[in-house]
PDB file of C-alpha atoms in Angstrom:
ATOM      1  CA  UNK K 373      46.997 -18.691 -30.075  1.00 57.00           C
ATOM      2  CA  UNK K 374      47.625 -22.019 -32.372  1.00 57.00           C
ATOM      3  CA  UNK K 375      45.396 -23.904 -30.116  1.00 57.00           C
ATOM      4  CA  UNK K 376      42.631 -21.223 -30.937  1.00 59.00           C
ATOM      5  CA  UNK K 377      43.098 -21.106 -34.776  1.00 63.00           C
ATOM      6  CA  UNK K 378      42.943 -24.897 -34.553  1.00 64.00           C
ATOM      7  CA  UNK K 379      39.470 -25.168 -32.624  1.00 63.00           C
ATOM      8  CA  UNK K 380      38.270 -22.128 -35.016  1.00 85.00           C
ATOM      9  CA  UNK K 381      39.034 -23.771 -38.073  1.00 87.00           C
ATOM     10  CA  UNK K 382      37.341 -27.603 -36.346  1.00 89.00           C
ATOM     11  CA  UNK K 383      34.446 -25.369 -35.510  1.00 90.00           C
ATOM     12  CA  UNK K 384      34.074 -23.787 -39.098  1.00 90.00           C
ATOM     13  CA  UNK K 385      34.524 -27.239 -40.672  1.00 93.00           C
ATOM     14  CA  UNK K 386      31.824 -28.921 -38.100  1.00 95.00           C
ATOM     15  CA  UNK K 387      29.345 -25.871 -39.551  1.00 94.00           C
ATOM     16  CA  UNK K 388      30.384 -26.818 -43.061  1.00 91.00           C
ATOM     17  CA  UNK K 389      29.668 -30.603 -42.811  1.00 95.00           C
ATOM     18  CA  UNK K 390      26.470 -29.347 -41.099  1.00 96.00           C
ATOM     19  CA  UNK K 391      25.717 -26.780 -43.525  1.00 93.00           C
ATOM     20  CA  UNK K 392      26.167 -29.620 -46.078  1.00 92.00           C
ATOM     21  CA  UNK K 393      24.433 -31.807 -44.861  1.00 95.00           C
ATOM     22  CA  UNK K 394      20.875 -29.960 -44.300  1.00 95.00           C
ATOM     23  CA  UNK K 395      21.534 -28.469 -48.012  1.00 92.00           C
ATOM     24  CA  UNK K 396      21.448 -32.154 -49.652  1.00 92.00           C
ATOM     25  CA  UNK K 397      18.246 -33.523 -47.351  1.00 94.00           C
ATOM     26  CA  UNK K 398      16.568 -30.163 -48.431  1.00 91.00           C
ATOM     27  CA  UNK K 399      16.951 -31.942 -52.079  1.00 87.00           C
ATOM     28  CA  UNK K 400      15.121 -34.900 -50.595  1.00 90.00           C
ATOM     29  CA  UNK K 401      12.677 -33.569 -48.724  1.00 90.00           C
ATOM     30  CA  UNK K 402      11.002 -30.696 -46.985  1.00 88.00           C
ATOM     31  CA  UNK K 403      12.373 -28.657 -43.834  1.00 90.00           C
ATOM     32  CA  UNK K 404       9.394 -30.100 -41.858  1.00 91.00           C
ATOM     33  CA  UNK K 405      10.819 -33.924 -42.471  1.00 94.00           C
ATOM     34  CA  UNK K 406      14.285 -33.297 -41.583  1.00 95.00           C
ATOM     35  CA  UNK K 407      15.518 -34.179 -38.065  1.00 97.00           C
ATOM     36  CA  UNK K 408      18.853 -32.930 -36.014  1.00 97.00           C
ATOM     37  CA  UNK K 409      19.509 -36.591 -36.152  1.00 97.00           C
ATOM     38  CA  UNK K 410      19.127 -37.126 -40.552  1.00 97.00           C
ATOM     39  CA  UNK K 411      21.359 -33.835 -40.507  1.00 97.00           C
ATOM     40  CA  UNK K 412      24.279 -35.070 -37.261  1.00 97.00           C
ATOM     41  CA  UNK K 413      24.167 -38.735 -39.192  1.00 97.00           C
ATOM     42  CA  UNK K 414      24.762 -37.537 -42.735  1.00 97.00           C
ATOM     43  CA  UNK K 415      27.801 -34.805 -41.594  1.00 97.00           C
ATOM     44  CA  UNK K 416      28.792 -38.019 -39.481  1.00 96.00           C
ATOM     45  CA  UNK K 417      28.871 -35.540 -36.005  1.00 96.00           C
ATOM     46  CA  UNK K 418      26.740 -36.738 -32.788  1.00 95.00           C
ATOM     47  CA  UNK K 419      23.454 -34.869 -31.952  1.00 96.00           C
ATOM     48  CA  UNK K 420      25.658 -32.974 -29.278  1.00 96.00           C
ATOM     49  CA  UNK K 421      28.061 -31.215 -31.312  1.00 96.00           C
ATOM     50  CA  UNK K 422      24.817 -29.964 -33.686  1.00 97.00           C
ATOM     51  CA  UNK K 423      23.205 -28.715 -30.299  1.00 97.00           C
ATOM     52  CA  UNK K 424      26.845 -27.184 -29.486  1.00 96.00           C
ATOM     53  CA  UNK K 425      26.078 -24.767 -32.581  1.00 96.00           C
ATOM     54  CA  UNK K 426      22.035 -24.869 -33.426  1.00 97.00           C
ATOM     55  CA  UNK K 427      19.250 -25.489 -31.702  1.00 97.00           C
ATOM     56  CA  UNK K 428      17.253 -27.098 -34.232  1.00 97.00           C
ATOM     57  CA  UNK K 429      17.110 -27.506 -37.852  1.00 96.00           C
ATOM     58  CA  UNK K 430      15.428 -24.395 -38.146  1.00 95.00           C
ATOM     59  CA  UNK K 431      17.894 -22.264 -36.651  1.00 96.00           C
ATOM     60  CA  UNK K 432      20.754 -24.159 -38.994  1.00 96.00           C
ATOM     61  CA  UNK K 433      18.434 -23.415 -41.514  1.00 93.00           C
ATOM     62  CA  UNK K 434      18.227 -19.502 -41.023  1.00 92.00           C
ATOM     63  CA  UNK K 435      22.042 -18.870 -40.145  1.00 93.00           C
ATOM     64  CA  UNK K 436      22.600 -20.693 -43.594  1.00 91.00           C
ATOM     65  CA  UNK K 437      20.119 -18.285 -45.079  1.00 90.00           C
ATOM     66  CA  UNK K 438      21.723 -15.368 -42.958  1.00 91.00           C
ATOM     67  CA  UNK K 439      25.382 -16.278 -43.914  1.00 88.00           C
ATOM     68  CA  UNK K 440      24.432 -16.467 -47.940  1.00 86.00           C
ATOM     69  CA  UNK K 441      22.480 -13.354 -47.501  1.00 87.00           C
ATOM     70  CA  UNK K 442      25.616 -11.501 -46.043  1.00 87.00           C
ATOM     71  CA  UNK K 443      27.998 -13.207 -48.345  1.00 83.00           C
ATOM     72  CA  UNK K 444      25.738 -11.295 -51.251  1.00 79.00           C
ATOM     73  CA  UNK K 445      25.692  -8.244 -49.243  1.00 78.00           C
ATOM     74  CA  UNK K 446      29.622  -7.970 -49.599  1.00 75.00           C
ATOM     75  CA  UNK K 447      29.767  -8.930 -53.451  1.00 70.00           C
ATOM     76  CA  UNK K 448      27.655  -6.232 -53.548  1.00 62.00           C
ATOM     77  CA  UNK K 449      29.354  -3.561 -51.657  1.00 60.00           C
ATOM     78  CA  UNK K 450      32.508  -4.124 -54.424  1.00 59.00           C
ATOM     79  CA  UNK K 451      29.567  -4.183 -57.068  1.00 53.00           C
ATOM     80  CA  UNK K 452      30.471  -1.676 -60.164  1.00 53.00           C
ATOM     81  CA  UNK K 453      26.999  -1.415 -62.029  1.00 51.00           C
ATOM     82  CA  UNK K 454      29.218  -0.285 -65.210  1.00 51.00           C
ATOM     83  CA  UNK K 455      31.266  -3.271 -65.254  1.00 53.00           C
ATOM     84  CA  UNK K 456      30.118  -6.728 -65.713  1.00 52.00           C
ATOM     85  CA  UNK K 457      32.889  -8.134 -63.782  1.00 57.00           C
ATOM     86  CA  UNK K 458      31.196 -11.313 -62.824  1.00 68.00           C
ATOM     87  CA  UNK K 459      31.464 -11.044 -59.147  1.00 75.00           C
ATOM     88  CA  UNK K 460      27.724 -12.309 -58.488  1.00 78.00           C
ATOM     89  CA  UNK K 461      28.344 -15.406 -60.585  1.00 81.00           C
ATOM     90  CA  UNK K 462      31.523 -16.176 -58.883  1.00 81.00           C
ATOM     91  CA  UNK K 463      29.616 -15.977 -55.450  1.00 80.00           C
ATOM     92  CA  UNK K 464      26.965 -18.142 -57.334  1.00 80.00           C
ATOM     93  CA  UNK K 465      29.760 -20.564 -58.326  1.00 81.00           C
ATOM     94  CA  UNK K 466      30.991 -20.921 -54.727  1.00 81.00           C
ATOM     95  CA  UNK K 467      27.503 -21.720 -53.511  1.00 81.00           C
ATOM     96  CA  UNK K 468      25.834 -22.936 -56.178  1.00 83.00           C
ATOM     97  CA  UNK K 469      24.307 -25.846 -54.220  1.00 83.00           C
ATOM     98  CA  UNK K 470      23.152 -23.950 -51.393  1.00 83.00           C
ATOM     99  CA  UNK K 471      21.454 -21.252 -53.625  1.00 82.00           C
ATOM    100  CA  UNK K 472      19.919 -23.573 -55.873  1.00 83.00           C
ATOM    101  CA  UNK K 473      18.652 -25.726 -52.544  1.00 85.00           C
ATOM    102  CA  UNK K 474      17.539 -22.433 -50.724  1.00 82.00           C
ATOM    103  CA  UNK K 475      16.495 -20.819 -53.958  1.00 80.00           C
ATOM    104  CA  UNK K 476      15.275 -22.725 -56.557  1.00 78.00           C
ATOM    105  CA  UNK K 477      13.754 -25.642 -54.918  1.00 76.00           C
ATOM    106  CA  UNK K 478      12.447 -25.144 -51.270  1.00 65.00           C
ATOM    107  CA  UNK K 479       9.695 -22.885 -52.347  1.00 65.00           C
ATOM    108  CA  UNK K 480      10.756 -20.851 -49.312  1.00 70.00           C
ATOM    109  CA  UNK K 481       8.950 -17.283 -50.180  1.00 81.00           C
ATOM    110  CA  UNK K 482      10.665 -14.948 -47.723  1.00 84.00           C
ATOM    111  CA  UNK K 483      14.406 -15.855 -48.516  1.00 84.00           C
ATOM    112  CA  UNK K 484      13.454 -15.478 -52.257  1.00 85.00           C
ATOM    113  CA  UNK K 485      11.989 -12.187 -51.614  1.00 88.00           C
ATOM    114  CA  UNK K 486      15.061 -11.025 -49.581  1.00 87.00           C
ATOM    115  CA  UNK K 487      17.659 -12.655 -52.130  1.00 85.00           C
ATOM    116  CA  UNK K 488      15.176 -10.802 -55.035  1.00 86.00           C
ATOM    117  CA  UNK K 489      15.113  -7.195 -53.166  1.00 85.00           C
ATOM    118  CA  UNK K 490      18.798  -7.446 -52.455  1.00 82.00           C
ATOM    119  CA  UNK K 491      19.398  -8.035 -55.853  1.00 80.00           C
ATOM    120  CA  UNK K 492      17.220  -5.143 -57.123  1.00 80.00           C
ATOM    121  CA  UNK K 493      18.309  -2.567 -55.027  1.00 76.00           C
ATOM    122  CA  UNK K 494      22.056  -3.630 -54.814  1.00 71.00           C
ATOM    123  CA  UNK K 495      22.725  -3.844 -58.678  1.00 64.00           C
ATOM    124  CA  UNK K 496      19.236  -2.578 -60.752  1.00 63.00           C
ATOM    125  CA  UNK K 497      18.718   0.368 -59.414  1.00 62.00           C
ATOM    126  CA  UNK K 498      22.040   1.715 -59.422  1.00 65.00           C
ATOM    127  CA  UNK K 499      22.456   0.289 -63.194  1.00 61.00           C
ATOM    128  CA  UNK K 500      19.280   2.026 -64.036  1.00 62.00           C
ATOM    129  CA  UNK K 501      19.709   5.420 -63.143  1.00 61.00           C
ATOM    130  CA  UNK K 502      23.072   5.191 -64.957  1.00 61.00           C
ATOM    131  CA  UNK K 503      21.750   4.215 -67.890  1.00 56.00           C
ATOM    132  CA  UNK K 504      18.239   5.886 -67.753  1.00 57.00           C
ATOM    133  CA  UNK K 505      15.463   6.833 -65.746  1.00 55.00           C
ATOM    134  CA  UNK K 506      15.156   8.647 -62.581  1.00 57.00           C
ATOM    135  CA  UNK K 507      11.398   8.006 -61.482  1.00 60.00           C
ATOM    136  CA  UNK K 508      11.357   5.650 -58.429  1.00 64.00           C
ATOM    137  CA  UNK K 509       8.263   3.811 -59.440  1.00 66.00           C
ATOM    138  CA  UNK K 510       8.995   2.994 -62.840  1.00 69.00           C
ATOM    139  CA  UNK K 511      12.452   2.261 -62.061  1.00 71.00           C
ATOM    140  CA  UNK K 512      10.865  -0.545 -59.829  1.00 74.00           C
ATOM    141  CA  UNK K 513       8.804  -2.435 -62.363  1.00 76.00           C
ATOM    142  CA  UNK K 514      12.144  -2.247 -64.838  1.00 75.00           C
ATOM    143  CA  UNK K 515      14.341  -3.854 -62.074  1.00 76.00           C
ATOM    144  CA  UNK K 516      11.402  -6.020 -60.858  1.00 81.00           C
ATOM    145  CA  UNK K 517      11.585  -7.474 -64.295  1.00 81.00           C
ATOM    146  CA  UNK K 518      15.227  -7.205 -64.821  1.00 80.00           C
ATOM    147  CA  UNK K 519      16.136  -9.348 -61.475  1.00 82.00           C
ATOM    148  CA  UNK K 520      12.811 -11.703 -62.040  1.00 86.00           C
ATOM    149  CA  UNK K 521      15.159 -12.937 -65.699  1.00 85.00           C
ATOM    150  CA  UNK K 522      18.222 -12.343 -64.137  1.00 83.00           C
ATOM    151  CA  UNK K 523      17.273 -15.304 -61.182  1.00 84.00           C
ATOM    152  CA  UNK K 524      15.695 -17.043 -63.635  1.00 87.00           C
ATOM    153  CA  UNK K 525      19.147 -17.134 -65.499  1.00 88.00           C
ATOM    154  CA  UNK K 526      21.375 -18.326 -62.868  1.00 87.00           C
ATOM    155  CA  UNK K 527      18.739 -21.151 -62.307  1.00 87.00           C
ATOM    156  CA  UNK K 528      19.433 -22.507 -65.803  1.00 90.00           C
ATOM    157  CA  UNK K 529      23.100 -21.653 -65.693  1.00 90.00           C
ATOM    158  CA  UNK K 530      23.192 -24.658 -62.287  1.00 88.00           C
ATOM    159  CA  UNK K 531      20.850 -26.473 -63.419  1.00 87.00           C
ATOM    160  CA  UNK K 532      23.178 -26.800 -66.373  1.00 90.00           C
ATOM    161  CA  UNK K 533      26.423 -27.468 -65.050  1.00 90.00           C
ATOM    162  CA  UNK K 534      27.832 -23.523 -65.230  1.00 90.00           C
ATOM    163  CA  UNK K 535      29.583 -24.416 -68.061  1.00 92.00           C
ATOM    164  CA  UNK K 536      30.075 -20.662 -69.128  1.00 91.00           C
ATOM    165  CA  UNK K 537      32.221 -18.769 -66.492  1.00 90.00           C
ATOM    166  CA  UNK K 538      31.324 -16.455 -64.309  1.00 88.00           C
ATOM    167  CA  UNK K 539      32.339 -13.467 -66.251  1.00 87.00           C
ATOM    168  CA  UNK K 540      30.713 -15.220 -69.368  1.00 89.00           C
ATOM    169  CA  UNK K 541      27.552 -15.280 -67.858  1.00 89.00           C
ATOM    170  CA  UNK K 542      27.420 -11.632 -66.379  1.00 84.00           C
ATOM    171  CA  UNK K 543      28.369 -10.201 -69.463  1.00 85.00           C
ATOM    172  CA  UNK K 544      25.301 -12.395 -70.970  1.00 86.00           C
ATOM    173  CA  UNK K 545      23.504 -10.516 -67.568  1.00 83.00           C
ATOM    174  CA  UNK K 546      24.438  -7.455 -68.580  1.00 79.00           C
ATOM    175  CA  UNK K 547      23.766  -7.388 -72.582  1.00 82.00           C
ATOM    176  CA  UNK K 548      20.216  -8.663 -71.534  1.00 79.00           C
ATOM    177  CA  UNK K 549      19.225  -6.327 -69.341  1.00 73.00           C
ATOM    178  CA  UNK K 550      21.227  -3.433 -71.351  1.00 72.00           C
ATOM    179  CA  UNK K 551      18.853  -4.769 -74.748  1.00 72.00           C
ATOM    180  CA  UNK K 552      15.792  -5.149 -72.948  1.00 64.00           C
ATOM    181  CA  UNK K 553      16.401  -1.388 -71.798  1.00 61.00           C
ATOM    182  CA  UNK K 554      17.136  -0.451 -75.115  1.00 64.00           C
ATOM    183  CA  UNK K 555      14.183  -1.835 -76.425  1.00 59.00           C
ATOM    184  CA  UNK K 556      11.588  -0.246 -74.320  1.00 54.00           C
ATOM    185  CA  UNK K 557      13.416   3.204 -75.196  1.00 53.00           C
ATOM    186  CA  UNK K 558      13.441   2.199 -79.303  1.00 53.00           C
ATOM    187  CA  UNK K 559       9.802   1.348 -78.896  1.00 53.00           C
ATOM    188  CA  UNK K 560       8.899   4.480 -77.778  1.00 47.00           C
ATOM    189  CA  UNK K 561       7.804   3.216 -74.669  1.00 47.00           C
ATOM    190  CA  UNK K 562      10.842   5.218 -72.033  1.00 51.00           C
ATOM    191  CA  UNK K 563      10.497   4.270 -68.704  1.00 47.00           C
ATOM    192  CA  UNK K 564       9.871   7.915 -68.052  1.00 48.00           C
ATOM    193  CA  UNK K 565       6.558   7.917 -70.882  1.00 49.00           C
ATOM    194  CA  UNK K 566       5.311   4.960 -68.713  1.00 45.00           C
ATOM    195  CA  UNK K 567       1.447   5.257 -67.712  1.00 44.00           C
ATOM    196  CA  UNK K 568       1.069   8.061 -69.589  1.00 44.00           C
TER     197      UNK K 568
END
């Protein structure tokens, strides 16, 4: 049993230096540039042990993506839309350089669009029909616009250092989209009066 727990946790660290790894070359360059042998070199592992786990850069690539993707899928299962208990910023904080590689900066469209919809539907719309609305549509252009800030916010907050804390920063979250809300309803303009 020992000797398991002991080639689990080599085999979790090997992934990590990998994982590593292909997260700072993505900084350099483009997915199409890097090689399994850039990625084995810089996590100092031979091109055998990468092939032991991946089968290309691509695949590391996607089970990274995967991994983060589930990762946010448990924050969000503890999620309490009335709190801002700074749960998604702590998961931020733990992967900041991943999620800002992935992100921010690859430009890859389809793991933005899942990390935006999961966001959305996970958090907005659950926080929205608290606090207002019940029509599906208009509920989507609110959280649309909600989560488009609210990405746009933890972008600054790494790019910065994350010198607030988590919990800083969600209640900051929270008050924005909370005022923004308000606003459309003080203006007259209630999500439920929209396209009227």
């Amino acid at each position: 049993m020992a000797e398991r727990e002991t080639e689990d946790r080599r085999v979790r660290k090997t992934k990590k230096q990998l994982r590593g790894a292909l997260t700072s070359l993505l900084l350099e360059k483009d997915i199409s540039r890097v090689t399994v042998r850039d990625v084995a070199d810089l996590a100092d592992v031979n091109r055998g042990t990468f092939y032991a786990h991946y089968s290309d850069v691509y695949d590391l690539l996607h089970q990274l993506e995967d991994d983060l993707l589930r990762r946010l899928d448990d924050v969000g299962s503890r999620h309490n839309a009335r709190q801002s208990d700074g749960k998604t910023f702590r998961y931020l904080t733990e992967y900041s350089d991943i999620f800002y590689t992935l992100y921010c900066r690859s430009g890859d469209s389809e793991f933005q669009d899942k990390i935006f919809n999961k966001l959305k539907y996970q958090y907005l719309y659950e926080f929205l029909s608290i606090f207002g609305g019940s029509e599906s549509e208009k509920l989507d252009y609110c959280a649309s616009f909600i989560v488009a800030g609210m990405c746009t916010l933890a972008k600054v907050w790494i790019e910065n250092g994350m010198r607030e804390t988590p919990e800083e920063m969600a209640r900051q979250a929270a008050h924005l989209a909370a005022e923004g809300y308000r606003e459309l309803v003080l203006t007259g303009i209630e999500i439920s009066s929209w396209g009227r």
